[in-house]
Every structure is written in C-alpha cells, then in structure tokens.
Amino acid sequence: MMRCALVITAAALAASKESDTDAAYKRSRLVYEAKKNEPFALIFENPYAEPRELYWIGSGAEPSLMGTVEPGGEFNVNTYEGHAFGWRPPAQSETCTTDELEGTVHAARGMERHVFGEKPRVLDAHARKREQERDDPFEAHFTNRAAYAMRLTDTKNASRTVDVAPGATRIWSVRRGEHYDWTSGDGELLYRSVIEFYDQKKHDFKEELHTALCAEKTPPSEPVRVAEYRDELDGRDLQVEILREEPLIAYLPNWTKPGDCADMEGRALRIGLADAQVFGERNVIADRRAISANLEWSRSNETSITNHLIKRAFKLAENLRSYDVTPGPFQEPLNFIQYAHGGEYRPHCDGVCHRTPYARGGRVATLIHYCRAPEVGGATVFPKARLKVQPQDDSAVLFTYKQSDGYMDDGNTLHTGCLLREGVKQIVTMWMREDVHDGEPWSDFLS
Ligand SMILES: *[C@@H]1O[C@H](CO)[C@@H](O)[C@H](O)[C@H]1NC(C)=O
Ligand SMILES: *[C@@H]1O[C@H](CO)[C@@H](O)[C@H](O)[C@H]1NC(C)=O
Ligand SMILES: *[C@@H]1O[C@H](CO)[C@@H](O)[C@H](O)[C@H]1NC(C)=O
C-alpha cells in the first residue's frame, strides 16, 4: 500500500511539474505578446573595412539617414518589431533611394544585433525562449592533460585566473561565446578554449604535435637549400627557400609585389567577409576567429592581379615539381582569410595525405600568400615535418602533396595556423589541381 502511494505521489509530482513548466511557458508567451508593441534595442555592426551609412526605411518616399557606422563599429537604435533598415557605403549621393542600398533587414525582437551583410535570424517566440536559455551560465570542466602546470584565465576578466596542476580539473561557471586562455609557466598563450554552445562541458588542454612548434621560443625553420628562381612573368629574380624536398615545402620571401595584396584585400572586402569557421552555434561566438571571402578567377579581365598571381604560382609549381597544372577559371577560387586575436586554424591537410594513389582532378599543391604578417604568433607549422614558417609581409609558402611516384603525401603537409596572439593576419590561399579544364572544372571532383 505504502509503496503504491509513493508511486502515485511521484507521478503526481512529475505531472504537476510538467504543467508548471507549461504554465510558465504560456505566461512567457503572454508577456511576449504584450511586449510586442514596445520598442527594443538593436545593435548594428559594420564588418566592412569602409564606413557604412545606416538608414531607416519608413513608409515615406526616402530612407532617412540615422548615422554613419565606422569600420568594425556599432550603432545602437531603439526600434519596433518589423521596422526596416538599410545600409550603403557613404557619400554616393546627397539623397538615397532604396535601390541604392547595399542591403536591408527587418528588426525582429530577440535579434539584438545585426551584422551588415549577414543573413538575419528569424525567431519565433519558442525559439526566442530557447535562445535565452542558451545564454544561461553552466558549469564547465577544464582539465589540464599536459605534464606541466598551466594557468587558465577568463579572457573577459583577467583577475579570474587559476593554476591548474597536471592532470587536475577546475570547474568554472561559463556562458556560451566566452573564451578561456591556457598559458604556460612562462606566460605564453598555448591554447584557447572557446565556449561554442550551451552545455559544452568538457574543455581540455593537451599537448599536441604543434604546441611546441607554435611556441614563440621555437625559431622559424632554416632552409635546407636556397634556389634562385627566375619569375619570367614579372622578370624578377626571386629566392626560394626549400625547407623540405618531398613533399616539397618552400618559403618564398617577397613573393607578392606592392599592390598585389591591397588589390586582393579590396576585392575580398567588396565581396564581404563571412565567418570562416562554422561552429555549433555560429551566431553566438563573441569574437570571430577568422573571416574569409572567395576570390574567383576574373573572366572579365584576363590580366587582373588575381589571375596574374594564379599564373605565377602555377608556373612555379610547374618548375619546381613538374606538375601539369593549368591556371584558369576551372581551378578553385582563392580564399582570402583574416584572423584576429585568438584566431587559429587547427591541424589539417588541404589535400589527401594518407599515401594513397593520386586521384584525377584532386588537389596537388597549396600556395599561401602572407599578405599581412601577424605581430606575435600566427605561424604556419607542419607538425609531422617539424617545420615552422613565420610569416612576413608579402611572403608566401608553397607545399606540394602529390609525390613523383604518383602517390600522395603521408602527413608531412599536415599544417596548422597557430593561435594569433597579437596583430592581424591576412592570408590568401590558393589550391592547385591537375586534370581540371573548362569541360571538367574543380567542382566536378568534389567527393
Ligand atoms: C572578475 O573576477 C574576479 C575573480 O573571480 C571577481 O571577483 C570579479 O567580480 C570579476 N569581475 C567582473 C567584472 O566580473
Ligand atoms: C625582399 O625585399 C626586401 C625589400 O624590398 C629586401 O630588402 C630583401 O633583401 C628581399 N629579400 C629577399 C630574400 O630577396
Ligand atoms: C585589368 O586589371 C589590371 C590589373 O589590376 C588593370 O591594370 C587593368 O586596368 C584592368 N583592365 C580592365 C579592363 O579593367
């Protein structure tokens, strides 16, 4: 009897809890409905390198100017659900018609922030509630899996810092979008834990292959030999610092000429930079770790700087490795990437790197232009090859992964973009494929 009563009580409790939650949700819906006609704050963010004018698009004839948002800047407005806003580069003309706007967005409660050029989020009441929950603090476990002590610091609050002994775990209350830095005994930042989504509990620091190479005290690798290279297209004599023969890894000082990088940066900014890395909950990452844009082969201007850079790099690959690579619109677009503080690119191979036979149409080589070198950190390291390239302005690195025996590399071209500690890093990555042409462009060979 007693046991039965207990069961009933527990079930009744569970039921009442259920309906409490429901009631709470209904209440929040009512509150939401009531709030619908109240103004709310919305922040506009300008991700571009040039200012943008922000306009309110009313029912009148002309959009009205609200203000100018500086590059990287923000603009706060108080708005109502459904109101429309637009933006454009400044001083195009005295007046502004909706046709001249570069983009528009409708304000929706719960949006809080809109980044020009990004797809706005549409939230219904239920999604909004979930959104709010996802901002709640939760307890995350930070474990030091290295053999030495590390210091863990909240990047938003430097006084929130703690030593973590080897093997020890610290439990901290965190929120999504926050960053936690792991620094070694000598104060060097070795790893950054990013809270990507609500309830992401496990955050470990472990020594990885690239950790020591990325460390500031590790000097860049010395070349095994330096080759003279005659750049026929530009009539320049360049030096190629061979860091490794096969697979080839070569550093190219002074690879780009003055104006080359500015041209590519300009194109990338006109196209618009978007988040380079997709996280579980992309919208909430407080500061982006990398943004990127694709630069296509120009069909309208055969002698454009982008096309010229592609031709030069392909010539170099042909010369150094006898690759049968043809530049053209059927090759992959270049990728312009900008890293800010704390940005990194985790270890990866650009092509196949498991010693399998080359497959037709696959990538065979990569050339990375270092357009803007970082101040501290941000090296490119090849963990298995144990090589480190410290970028300098206008230099580049070339690595090839199809070997002369027809097989692919077995991991020596695995590389990582080390954590950027100071400054900004801008690179333009180019991939080369054999066996692609107009009839069979690169996109035909995506597995
Ligand atoms: C920063 O962290 C310290 C130590 O945990 C804490 O006492 C302080 O309130 C925090 N400050 C802010 C602004 O959160
Ligand atoms: C690169 O260019 C700079 C200045 O233009 C020059 O001082 C330097 O010697 C060059 N480096 C190499 C390796 O050619
Ligand atoms: C093509 O690009 C080159 C290099 O940027 C430039 O000098 C030239 O004016 C461009 N031609 C046209 C038709 O836009």
Coordinates of N, CA, C and O in Angstrom, one line a residue, residues 27 52 66 84 101 116 158 167 238 259 271 274 293 327 422:
R27 N 2.8 31.8 -19.8 CA 3.0 33.1 -19.2 C 4.0 33.9 -20.0 O 3.8 35.1 -20.4
R52 N 29.8 52.6 -43.2 CA 28.5 52.4 -43.9 C 27.5 53.4 -43.3 O 27.6 53.6 -42.1
M66 N 20.3 57.6 -40.4 CA 20.4 57.5 -39.0 C 21.8 57.9 -38.5 O 22.0 58.4 -37.4
A84 N 12.1 48.5 -40.9 CA 13.2 48.1 -41.8 C 14.3 49.1 -41.8 O 14.1 50.3 -41.6
L101 N 20.6 51.0 -51.7 CA 21.0 50.4 -50.5 C 21.7 49.1 -50.9 O 21.3 48.4 -51.8
F116 N 25.9 43.8 -40.8 CA 25.6 44.1 -42.2 C 26.1 43.0 -43.1 O 27.2 42.5 -42.9
A158 N 40.6 39.3 -16.5 CA 42.0 38.8 -16.3 C 42.2 38.4 -14.8 O 43.1 37.6 -14.5
G167 N 47.0 17.1 -14.8 CA 46.0 16.1 -14.5 C 44.8 16.7 -13.7 O 43.8 16.0 -13.6
L238 N 63.9 35.7 -57.9 CA 63.5 35.5 -56.5 C 64.2 34.4 -55.9 O 64.9 33.6 -56.6
G259 N 51.1 46.3 -53.9 CA 49.8 46.5 -54.6 C 49.0 45.2 -54.8 O 47.8 45.2 -54.9
I271 N 33.4 42.0 -51.7 CA 32.5 40.8 -51.7 C 31.9 40.6 -50.4 O 30.7 40.2 -50.2
A274 N 32.9 36.7 -44.5 CA 31.9 36.0 -43.6 C 32.8 35.0 -42.7 O 33.9 34.8 -43.0
A293 N 36.7 35.3 -47.6 CA 35.9 35.5 -48.8 C 36.6 34.8 -50.0 O 37.8 34.7 -50.0
P327 N 46.4 27.2 -65.1 CA 45.6 28.2 -64.4 C 44.4 28.5 -65.2 O 44.4 28.3 -66.5
E422 N 49.1 38.5 -31.3 CA 49.0 40.0 -31.4 C 48.9 40.3 -32.9 O 49.6 39.7 -33.7

